[in-house]
Amino acid sequence: MGGKTEQVEQRIRSLISSGELTAGDKLPSERTLAADLSAGRTTVRLVLSKLAAEGLIVAQHGSGYYVSAGAPSARQVVSEPQRELEPWRIHGERTVYDNQWVKLTLVDVEPPGVERFEHHVVRLQHVAITAVVDEQDRVLMLWRYRFVPGRFGWELPGGNVDAGEDAATAAAREVEEETGWRPGTIEHVVTYQPMVGMVDSPHEIFVARGATLVGEPTDAEEAGRIEWIPLSEVPRLMADDQLLGSGTLVALLHLLASNQHRVTSPR
């Protein structure tokens, strides 16, 4: 996680690790946390669901979240590095191949205590992906063929963020171009890197509530069969390997976690 999501997580963890909140104490409400941390409630829900999955906090139906009895020992250091951790030194970078879609470079790196060497790095586009959810808890999805894996599958609408374009604007634009639906309120969920060891391609995930049909898709290459899929069907699609792309998986897992949170906690 990164950005606002990481800030919220760090703040909640610090409340517990500092002793400000101890085992059995109730956490502030979602509304209070969102206001105090200047974050969206969806972001707060994502963090609370993650910490509950770790066992650091527990949800009590109709009441809220409480610090787990095992919270002080929830995080255990398995091993310590023999020396202080340091970033790699970057001595330079040279381009091997470059076009508007992909750039391959060799970066001259020197990890601490290791002889310097050239590391391949693939630099791709900045991407925005959106899960559009309607009032019936259905997700707007596209059934597409992807020639690289050589198969069909379900994806969320998304695409590249143009130079100088705001990521949220790009997310809304891509939804409309690929589906013909104009999304309602859009909220940023998380920014992540799908292959952090060698590929640089920031993926930004958004959730939109509601959408208005404004016409046919305008991106013929990207458009596929367009359907509103019940969120309850997502686990089956995942088990049947019918979901394509890490961005689709991250966004849908977030929605499932948020939906579970709504079941176990007061709104």
PDB file of C-alpha atoms in Angstrom:
ATOM      1  CA  MET A   1       0.000   0.000   0.000  1.00  0.00           C
ATOM      2  CA  GLY A   2       1.083   3.554  -0.451  1.00  0.00           C
ATOM      3  CA  GLY A   3       0.075   7.168  -0.078  1.00  0.00           C
ATOM      4  CA  LYS A   4      -2.940   7.887   2.093  1.00  0.00           C
ATOM      5  CA  THR A   5      -3.660   4.187   2.715  1.00  0.00           C
ATOM      6  CA  GLU A   6      -0.183   3.678   4.179  1.00  0.00           C
ATOM      7  CA  GLN A   7      -0.507   6.811   6.324  1.00  0.00           C
ATOM      8  CA  VAL A   8      -3.784   5.558   7.801  1.00  0.00           C
ATOM      9  CA  GLU A   9      -2.305   2.125   8.507  1.00  0.00           C
ATOM     10  CA  GLN A  10       0.786   3.572  10.167  1.00  0.00           C
ATOM     11  CA  ARG A  11      -1.337   5.853  12.360  1.00  0.00           C
ATOM     12  CA  ILE A  12      -3.571   3.015  13.585  1.00  0.00           C
ATOM     13  CA  ARG A  13      -0.570   0.784  14.222  1.00  0.00           C
ATOM     14  CA  SER A  14       1.136   3.568  16.176  1.00  0.00           C
ATOM     15  CA  LEU A  15      -1.932   4.022  18.389  1.00  0.00           C
ATOM     16  CA  ILE A  16      -1.538   0.375  19.411  1.00  0.00           C
ATOM     17  CA  SER A  17       2.269   0.043  19.525  1.00  0.00           C
ATOM     18  CA  SER A  18       2.623   3.241  21.583  1.00  0.00           C
ATOM     19  CA  GLY A  19       0.228   1.941  24.215  1.00  0.00           C
ATOM     20  CA  GLU A  20      -2.318   4.697  23.571  1.00  0.00           C
ATOM     21  CA  LEU A  21      -4.712   1.864  22.783  1.00  0.00           C
ATOM     22  CA  THR A  22      -4.260  -1.462  24.584  1.00  0.00           C
ATOM     23  CA  ALA A  23      -5.855  -4.909  24.372  1.00  0.00           C
ATOM     24  CA  GLY A  24      -9.639  -4.640  24.544  1.00  0.00           C
ATOM     25  CA  ASP A  25      -9.778  -0.901  23.792  1.00  0.00           C
ATOM     26  CA  LYS A  26     -12.200   0.240  21.125  1.00  0.00           C
ATOM     27  CA  LEU A  27     -10.807   2.015  18.073  1.00  0.00           C
ATOM     28  CA  PRO A  28     -12.295   5.354  17.005  1.00  0.00           C
ATOM     29  CA  SER A  29     -15.176   5.050  14.545  1.00  0.00           C
ATOM     30  CA  GLU A  30     -14.627   4.990  10.775  1.00  0.00           C
ATOM     31  CA  ARG A  31     -16.038   8.491  10.545  1.00  0.00           C
ATOM     32  CA  THR A  32     -13.694   9.782  13.254  1.00  0.00           C
ATOM     33  CA  LEU A  33     -10.627   8.111  11.738  1.00  0.00           C
ATOM     34  CA  ALA A  34     -11.489   9.419   8.277  1.00  0.00           C
ATOM     35  CA  ALA A  35     -11.902  12.969   9.583  1.00  0.00           C
ATOM     36  CA  ASP A  36      -8.805  12.912  11.803  1.00  0.00           C
ATOM     37  CA  LEU A  37      -6.591  11.448   9.080  1.00  0.00           C
ATOM     38  CA  SER A  38      -8.119  13.371   6.147  1.00  0.00           C
ATOM     39  CA  ALA A  39      -8.864  10.082   4.400  1.00  0.00           C
ATOM     40  CA  GLY A  40     -11.844   8.573   2.622  1.00  0.00           C
ATOM     41  CA  ARG A  41     -13.947   6.063   4.545  1.00  0.00           C
ATOM     42  CA  THR A  42     -13.213   3.437   1.874  1.00  0.00           C
ATOM     43  CA  THR A  43      -9.506   3.843   2.605  1.00  0.00           C
ATOM     44  CA  VAL A  44     -10.111   3.501   6.340  1.00  0.00           C
ATOM     45  CA  ARG A  45     -12.220   0.368   5.756  1.00  0.00           C
ATOM     46  CA  LEU A  46      -9.478  -1.197   3.649  1.00  0.00           C
ATOM     47  CA  VAL A  47      -6.900  -0.648   6.408  1.00  0.00           C
ATOM     48  CA  LEU A  48      -9.215  -1.895   9.163  1.00  0.00           C
ATOM     49  CA  SER A  49      -9.980  -5.049   7.156  1.00  0.00           C
ATOM     50  CA  LYS A  50      -6.254  -5.668   6.617  1.00  0.00           C
ATOM     51  CA  LEU A  51      -5.412  -5.253  10.322  1.00  0.00           C
ATOM     52  CA  ALA A  52      -8.338  -7.483  11.281  1.00  0.00           C
ATOM     53  CA  ALA A  53      -7.060 -10.166   8.905  1.00  0.00           C
ATOM     54  CA  GLU A  54      -3.677  -9.945  10.661  1.00  0.00           C
ATOM     55  CA  GLY A  55      -5.353 -10.388  14.034  1.00  0.00           C
ATOM     56  CA  LEU A  56      -4.167  -7.033  15.340  1.00  0.00           C
ATOM     57  CA  ILE A  57      -7.771  -5.875  15.802  1.00  0.00           C
ATOM     58  CA  VAL A  58     -11.121  -7.667  15.914  1.00  0.00           C
ATOM     59  CA  ALA A  59     -14.555  -6.614  14.656  1.00  0.00           C
ATOM     60  CA  GLN A  60     -17.556  -6.868  16.960  1.00  0.00           C
ATOM     61  CA  HIS A  61     -20.870  -6.807  15.145  1.00  0.00           C
ATOM     62  CA  GLY A  62     -22.841  -3.657  15.803  1.00  0.00           C
ATOM     63  CA  SER A  63     -20.088  -2.148  17.918  1.00  0.00           C
ATOM     64  CA  GLY A  64     -16.912  -1.549  15.893  1.00  0.00           C
ATOM     65  CA  TYR A  65     -13.272  -2.587  16.054  1.00  0.00           C
ATOM     66  CA  TYR A  66     -11.314  -3.445  19.203  1.00  0.00           C
ATOM     67  CA  VAL A  67      -7.633  -4.047  19.857  1.00  0.00           C
ATOM     68  CA  SER A  68      -7.008  -7.795  19.897  1.00  0.00           C
ATOM     69  CA  ALA A  69      -5.976  -9.489  23.119  1.00  0.00           C
ATOM     70  CA  GLY A  70      -2.923 -10.762  21.251  1.00  0.00           C
ATOM     71  CA  ALA A  71      -2.038  -7.382  19.782  1.00  0.00           C
ATOM     72  CA  PRO A  72       1.257  -6.810  21.643  1.00  0.00           C
ATOM     73  CA  SER A  73       2.710 -10.001  20.147  1.00  0.00           C
ATOM     74  CA  ALA A  74       0.899  -9.832  16.813  1.00  0.00           C
ATOM     75  CA  ARG A  75       4.046  -8.646  15.057  1.00  0.00           C
ATOM     76  CA  GLN A  76       7.077 -10.853  15.663  1.00  0.00           C
ATOM     77  CA  VAL A  77      10.587 -10.227  14.382  1.00  0.00           C
ATOM     78  CA  VAL A  78      11.828 -13.518  12.930  1.00  0.00           C
ATOM     79  CA  SER A  79      15.313 -12.292  12.032  1.00  0.00           C
ATOM     80  CA  GLU A  80      17.348  -9.122  12.200  1.00  0.00           C
ATOM     81  CA  PRO A  81      19.758  -7.979   9.460  1.00  0.00           C
ATOM     82  CA  GLN A  82      23.429  -8.284  10.396  1.00  0.00           C
ATOM     83  CA  ARG A  83      24.051  -4.686   9.297  1.00  0.00           C
ATOM     84  CA  GLU A  84      21.955  -1.565   9.007  1.00  0.00           C
ATOM     85  CA  LEU A  85      19.752  -1.707   5.925  1.00  0.00           C
ATOM     86  CA  GLU A  86      20.762   0.714   3.179  1.00  0.00           C
ATOM     87  CA  PRO A  87      19.355   1.520  -0.264  1.00  0.00           C
ATOM     88  CA  TRP A  88      21.170   0.431  -3.390  1.00  0.00           C
ATOM     89  CA  ARG A  89      23.487   2.974  -5.016  1.00  0.00           C
ATOM     90  CA  ILE A  90      22.569   3.916  -8.581  1.00  0.00           C
ATOM     91  CA  HIS A  91      25.586   4.828 -10.729  1.00  0.00           C
ATOM     92  CA  GLY A  92      23.804   5.339 -14.043  1.00  0.00           C
ATOM     93  CA  GLU A  93      21.313   4.017 -16.563  1.00  0.00           C
ATOM     94  CA  ARG A  94      21.400   3.334 -20.282  1.00  0.00           C
ATOM     95  CA  THR A  95      18.517   2.674 -22.664  1.00  0.00           C
ATOM     96  CA  VAL A  96      18.420  -0.589 -24.632  1.00  0.00           C
ATOM     97  CA  TYR A  97      15.021  -0.091 -26.290  1.00  0.00           C
ATOM     98  CA  ASP A  98      12.389   2.647 -26.141  1.00  0.00           C
ATOM     99  CA  ASN A  99       9.021   3.437 -27.746  1.00  0.00           C
ATOM    100  CA  GLN A 100       5.717   4.930 -26.601  1.00  0.00           C
ATOM    101  CA  TRP A 101       4.653   1.710 -24.860  1.00  0.00           C
ATOM    102  CA  VAL A 102       7.735   0.172 -23.278  1.00  0.00           C
ATOM    103  CA  LYS A 103      11.259   1.163 -22.326  1.00  0.00           C
ATOM    104  CA  LEU A 104      14.008  -1.319 -21.475  1.00  0.00           C
ATOM    105  CA  THR A 105      17.045  -0.012 -19.613  1.00  0.00           C
ATOM    106  CA  LEU A 106      20.159  -1.344 -17.932  1.00  0.00           C
ATOM    107  CA  VAL A 107      20.723   0.302 -14.569  1.00  0.00           C
ATOM    108  CA  ASP A 108      24.217   0.281 -13.032  1.00  0.00           C
ATOM    109  CA  VAL A 109      23.477  -0.691  -9.406  1.00  0.00           C
ATOM    110  CA  GLU A 110      25.530  -1.458  -6.317  1.00  0.00           C
ATOM    111  CA  PRO A 111      23.716  -3.220  -3.470  1.00  0.00           C
ATOM    112  CA  PRO A 112      25.346  -2.839  -0.035  1.00  0.00           C
ATOM    113  CA  GLY A 113      28.251  -5.265   0.257  1.00  0.00           C
ATOM    114  CA  VAL A 114      27.792  -6.599  -3.287  1.00  0.00           C
ATOM    115  CA  GLU A 115      29.824  -5.895  -6.407  1.00  0.00           C
ATOM    116  CA  ARG A 116      28.021  -3.489  -8.755  1.00  0.00           C
ATOM    117  CA  PHE A 117      26.283  -4.896 -11.824  1.00  0.00           C
ATOM    118  CA  GLU A 118      23.788  -3.954 -14.552  1.00  0.00           C
ATOM    119  CA  HIS A 119      20.160  -4.683 -13.688  1.00  0.00           C
ATOM    120  CA  HIS A 120      17.461  -4.924 -16.387  1.00  0.00           C
ATOM    121  CA  VAL A 121      14.507  -2.599 -15.726  1.00  0.00           C
ATOM    122  CA  VAL A 122      11.337  -2.445 -17.812  1.00  0.00           C
ATOM    123  CA  ARG A 123       9.544   0.899 -17.618  1.00  0.00           C
ATOM    124  CA  LEU A 124       5.884   0.796 -18.635  1.00  0.00           C
ATOM    125  CA  GLN A 125       3.006   3.260 -18.471  1.00  0.00           C
ATOM    126  CA  HIS A 126       1.263   4.781 -15.462  1.00  0.00           C
ATOM    127  CA  VAL A 127      -2.077   2.921 -15.264  1.00  0.00           C
ATOM    128  CA  ALA A 128      -5.502   3.684 -13.745  1.00  0.00           C
ATOM    129  CA  ILE A 129      -8.110   0.947 -13.162  1.00  0.00           C
ATOM    130  CA  THR A 130     -11.631   1.431 -11.823  1.00  0.00           C
ATOM    131  CA  ALA A 131     -14.186  -0.824 -10.157  1.00  0.00           C
ATOM    132  CA  VAL A 132     -17.586   0.766 -10.826  1.00  0.00           C
ATOM    133  CA  VAL A 133     -20.236  -0.500  -8.399  1.00  0.00           C
ATOM    134  CA  ASP A 134     -23.982   0.129  -8.671  1.00  0.00           C
ATOM    135  CA  GLU A 135     -26.669   0.209  -5.967  1.00  0.00           C
ATOM    136  CA  GLN A 136     -27.229  -3.541  -6.378  1.00  0.00           C
ATOM    137  CA  ASP A 137     -23.589  -4.361  -5.543  1.00  0.00           C
ATOM    138  CA  ARG A 138     -22.813  -5.230  -9.153  1.00  0.00           C
ATOM    139  CA  VAL A 139     -19.458  -4.462 -10.772  1.00  0.00           C
ATOM    140  CA  LEU A 140     -19.061  -3.152 -14.318  1.00  0.00           C
ATOM    141  CA  MET A 141     -16.778  -5.588 -16.157  1.00  0.00           C
ATOM    142  CA  LEU A 142     -15.617  -6.504 -19.666  1.00  0.00           C
ATOM    143  CA  TRP A 143     -15.168  -9.970 -21.172  1.00  0.00           C
ATOM    144  CA  ARG A 144     -12.057  -9.703 -23.357  1.00  0.00           C
ATOM    145  CA  TYR A 145      -9.537 -11.763 -25.288  1.00  0.00           C
ATOM    146  CA  ARG A 146      -5.901 -11.201 -24.354  1.00  0.00           C
ATOM    147  CA  PHE A 147      -3.459 -12.645 -26.856  1.00  0.00           C
ATOM    148  CA  VAL A 148      -0.458 -12.769 -24.498  1.00  0.00           C
ATOM    149  CA  PRO A 149      -1.981 -15.459 -22.209  1.00  0.00           C
ATOM    150  CA  GLY A 150      -4.068 -16.605 -25.205  1.00  0.00           C
ATOM    151  CA  ARG A 151      -7.474 -16.627 -23.550  1.00  0.00           C
ATOM    152  CA  PHE A 152     -10.649 -14.767 -22.660  1.00  0.00           C
ATOM    153  CA  GLY A 153     -11.410 -13.406 -19.203  1.00  0.00           C
ATOM    154  CA  TRP A 154     -13.138 -10.690 -17.186  1.00  0.00           C
ATOM    155  CA  GLU A 155     -11.419  -7.361 -16.570  1.00  0.00           C
ATOM    156  CA  LEU A 156     -12.226  -4.002 -15.045  1.00  0.00           C
ATOM    157  CA  PRO A 157     -11.985  -0.959 -17.332  1.00  0.00           C
ATOM    158  CA  GLY A 158      -8.682   0.844 -17.210  1.00  0.00           C
ATOM    159  CA  GLY A 159      -5.775   2.165 -19.199  1.00  0.00           C
ATOM    160  CA  ASN A 160      -2.819   4.499 -19.388  1.00  0.00           C
ATOM    161  CA  VAL A 161      -2.703   7.887 -17.691  1.00  0.00           C
ATOM    162  CA  ASP A 162      -1.724  10.445 -20.331  1.00  0.00           C
ATOM    163  CA  ALA A 163       1.159  12.844 -19.723  1.00  0.00           C
ATOM    164  CA  GLY A 164      -0.040  15.694 -17.512  1.00  0.00           C
ATOM    165  CA  GLU A 165      -3.362  13.960 -16.829  1.00  0.00           C
ATOM    166  CA  ASP A 166      -4.746  13.429 -13.345  1.00  0.00           C
ATOM    167  CA  ALA A 167      -5.087   9.720 -12.555  1.00  0.00           C
ATOM    168  CA  ALA A 168      -8.722  10.054 -11.402  1.00  0.00           C
ATOM    169  CA  THR A 169      -9.571  11.860 -14.639  1.00  0.00           C
ATOM    170  CA  ALA A 170      -7.895   9.100 -16.623  1.00  0.00           C
ATOM    171  CA  ALA A 171      -9.805   6.462 -14.658  1.00  0.00           C
ATOM    172  CA  ALA A 172     -13.170   8.081 -15.468  1.00  0.00           C
ATOM    173  CA  ARG A 173     -12.184   8.602 -19.103  1.00  0.00           C
ATOM    174  CA  GLU A 174     -11.169   4.983 -19.580  1.00  0.00           C
ATOM    175  CA  VAL A 175     -14.427   3.697 -18.085  1.00  0.00           C
ATOM    176  CA  GLU A 176     -16.487   5.809 -20.467  1.00  0.00           C
ATOM    177  CA  GLU A 177     -14.354   5.014 -23.529  1.00  0.00           C
ATOM    178  CA  GLU A 178     -14.381   1.272 -22.920  1.00  0.00           C
ATOM    179  CA  THR A 179     -17.943   0.759 -21.651  1.00  0.00           C
ATOM    180  CA  GLY A 180     -20.107   3.759 -22.579  1.00  0.00           C
ATOM    181  CA  TRP A 181     -20.910   4.291 -18.878  1.00  0.00           C
ATOM    182  CA  ARG A 182     -19.895   7.527 -17.155  1.00  0.00           C
ATOM    183  CA  PRO A 183     -18.900   6.756 -13.534  1.00  0.00           C
ATOM    184  CA  GLY A 184     -20.189   8.683 -10.551  1.00  0.00           C
ATOM    185  CA  THR A 185     -18.083   9.620  -7.531  1.00  0.00           C
ATOM    186  CA  ILE A 186     -14.570   8.183  -7.839  1.00  0.00           C
ATOM    187  CA  GLU A 187     -12.360   7.445  -4.826  1.00  0.00           C
ATOM    188  CA  HIS A 188      -8.697   6.411  -4.896  1.00  0.00           C
ATOM    189  CA  VAL A 189      -8.010   3.141  -3.089  1.00  0.00           C
ATOM    190  CA  VAL A 190      -4.337   2.260  -3.521  1.00  0.00           C
ATOM    191  CA  THR A 191      -1.302   2.679  -5.752  1.00  0.00           C
ATOM    192  CA  TYR A 192       0.939  -0.340  -6.232  1.00  0.00           C
ATOM    193  CA  GLN A 193       3.642  -1.816  -8.474  1.00  0.00           C
ATOM    194  CA  PRO A 194       2.705  -5.238  -9.964  1.00  0.00           C
ATOM    195  CA  MET A 195       6.311  -6.501 -10.427  1.00  0.00           C
ATOM    196  CA  VAL A 196       8.402  -4.344  -8.142  1.00  0.00           C
ATOM    197  CA  GLY A 197      11.682  -6.212  -8.638  1.00  0.00           C
ATOM    198  CA  MET A 198      12.168  -5.428 -12.322  1.00  0.00           C
ATOM    199  CA  VAL A 199       9.164  -3.575 -13.788  1.00  0.00           C
ATOM    200  CA  ASP A 200       8.261   0.070 -13.129  1.00  0.00           C
ATOM    201  CA  SER A 201       4.549   0.575 -13.841  1.00  0.00           C
ATOM    202  CA  PRO A 202       2.520   2.401 -11.150  1.00  0.00           C
ATOM    203  CA  HIS A 203      -1.040   1.050 -11.008  1.00  0.00           C
ATOM    204  CA  GLU A 204      -3.677   3.248  -9.369  1.00  0.00           C
ATOM    205  CA  ILE A 205      -6.907   1.603  -8.241  1.00  0.00           C
ATOM    206  CA  PHE A 206     -10.163   3.535  -7.957  1.00  0.00           C
ATOM    207  CA  VAL A 207     -13.707   2.693  -6.860  1.00  0.00           C
ATOM    208  CA  ALA A 208     -16.671   4.527  -8.390  1.00  0.00           C
ATOM    209  CA  ARG A 209     -20.182   4.458  -6.979  1.00  0.00           C
ATOM    210  CA  GLY A 210     -22.863   4.493  -9.651  1.00  0.00           C
ATOM    211  CA  ALA A 211     -22.694   5.248 -13.368  1.00  0.00           C
ATOM    212  CA  THR A 212     -24.822   6.727 -16.163  1.00  0.00           C
ATOM    213  CA  LEU A 213     -25.078   5.191 -19.626  1.00  0.00           C
ATOM    214  CA  VAL A 214     -24.066   7.929 -22.083  1.00  0.00           C
ATOM    215  CA  GLY A 215     -23.562   5.970 -25.303  1.00  0.00           C
ATOM    216  CA  GLU A 216     -21.646   3.175 -26.992  1.00  0.00           C
ATOM    217  CA  PRO A 217     -17.970   2.456 -26.237  1.00  0.00           C
ATOM    218  CA  THR A 218     -15.656   4.627 -28.314  1.00  0.00           C
ATOM    219  CA  ASP A 219     -12.537   2.476 -27.955  1.00  0.00           C
ATOM    220  CA  ALA A 220     -13.233  -0.357 -30.416  1.00  0.00           C
ATOM    221  CA  GLU A 221      -9.916  -2.103 -29.735  1.00  0.00           C
ATOM    222  CA  GLU A 222     -10.461  -2.293 -25.990  1.00  0.00           C
ATOM    223  CA  ALA A 223     -14.242  -2.835 -25.858  1.00  0.00           C
ATOM    224  CA  GLY A 224     -15.487  -6.349 -25.144  1.00  0.00           C
ATOM    225  CA  ARG A 225     -18.715  -7.846 -23.858  1.00  0.00           C
ATOM    226  CA  ILE A 226     -19.887  -5.467 -21.137  1.00  0.00           C
ATOM    227  CA  GLU A 227     -21.837  -6.737 -18.130  1.00  0.00           C
ATOM    228  CA  TRP A 228     -22.781  -5.804 -14.584  1.00  0.00           C
ATOM    229  CA  ILE A 229     -21.488  -8.756 -12.537  1.00  0.00           C
ATOM    230  CA  PRO A 230     -22.828  -9.324  -8.974  1.00  0.00           C
ATOM    231  CA  LEU A 231     -20.018  -8.912  -6.473  1.00  0.00           C
ATOM    232  CA  SER A 232     -21.141 -12.197  -4.912  1.00  0.00           C
ATOM    233  CA  GLU A 233     -19.993 -14.009  -8.085  1.00  0.00           C
ATOM    234  CA  VAL A 234     -16.425 -12.712  -7.892  1.00  0.00           C
ATOM    235  CA  PRO A 235     -15.061 -15.535  -5.643  1.00  0.00           C
ATOM    236  CA  ARG A 236     -16.350 -18.115  -8.143  1.00  0.00           C
ATOM    237  CA  LEU A 237     -14.821 -16.236 -11.091  1.00  0.00           C
ATOM    238  CA  MET A 238     -11.549 -16.075  -9.176  1.00  0.00           C
ATOM    239  CA  ALA A 239     -11.631 -19.804  -8.383  1.00  0.00           C
ATOM    240  CA  ASP A 240     -12.397 -20.580 -12.050  1.00  0.00           C
ATOM    241  CA  ASP A 241      -9.423 -18.446 -13.180  1.00  0.00           C
ATOM    242  CA  GLN A 242     -11.671 -16.120 -15.184  1.00  0.00           C
ATOM    243  CA  LEU A 243     -10.208 -12.839 -13.939  1.00  0.00           C
ATOM    244  CA  LEU A 244      -7.388 -11.216 -15.924  1.00  0.00           C
ATOM    245  CA  GLY A 245      -4.807  -8.748 -14.660  1.00  0.00           C
ATOM    246  CA  SER A 246      -3.461  -7.824 -11.241  1.00  0.00           C
ATOM    247  CA  GLY A 247      -5.338  -4.505 -11.211  1.00  0.00           C
ATOM    248  CA  THR A 248      -8.652  -6.304 -11.595  1.00  0.00           C
ATOM    249  CA  LEU A 249      -7.759  -8.695  -8.771  1.00  0.00           C
ATOM    250  CA  VAL A 250      -6.574  -5.943  -6.399  1.00  0.00           C
ATOM    251  CA  ALA A 251      -9.696  -3.828  -6.945  1.00  0.00           C
ATOM    252  CA  LEU A 252     -12.111  -6.743  -6.570  1.00  0.00           C
ATOM    253  CA  LEU A 253     -10.376  -8.069  -3.453  1.00  0.00           C
ATOM    254  CA  HIS A 254     -10.698  -4.591  -1.962  1.00  0.00           C
ATOM    255  CA  LEU A 255     -14.436  -4.574  -2.720  1.00  0.00           C
ATOM    256  CA  LEU A 256     -14.879  -8.025  -1.174  1.00  0.00           C
ATOM    257  CA  ALA A 257     -13.029  -6.930   1.965  1.00  0.00           C
ATOM    258  CA  SER A 258     -15.091  -3.740   2.185  1.00  0.00           C
ATOM    259  CA  ASN A 259     -18.307  -5.685   1.678  1.00  0.00           C
ATOM    260  CA  GLN A 260     -17.353  -8.109   4.459  1.00  0.00           C
ATOM    261  CA  HIS A 261     -16.600  -5.168   6.720  1.00  0.00           C
ATOM    262  CA  ARG A 262     -20.083  -3.727   6.086  1.00  0.00           C
ATOM    263  CA  VAL A 263     -21.569  -7.062   7.178  1.00  0.00           C
ATOM    264  CA  THR A 264     -19.621  -7.207  10.462  1.00  0.00           C
ATOM    265  CA  SER A 265     -19.644  -3.537  11.439  1.00  0.00           C
ATOM    266  CA  PRO A 266     -22.181  -0.721  11.811  1.00  0.00           C
ATOM    267  CA  ARG A 267     -22.475   1.636   8.854  1.00  0.00           C
TER     268      ARG A 267
END
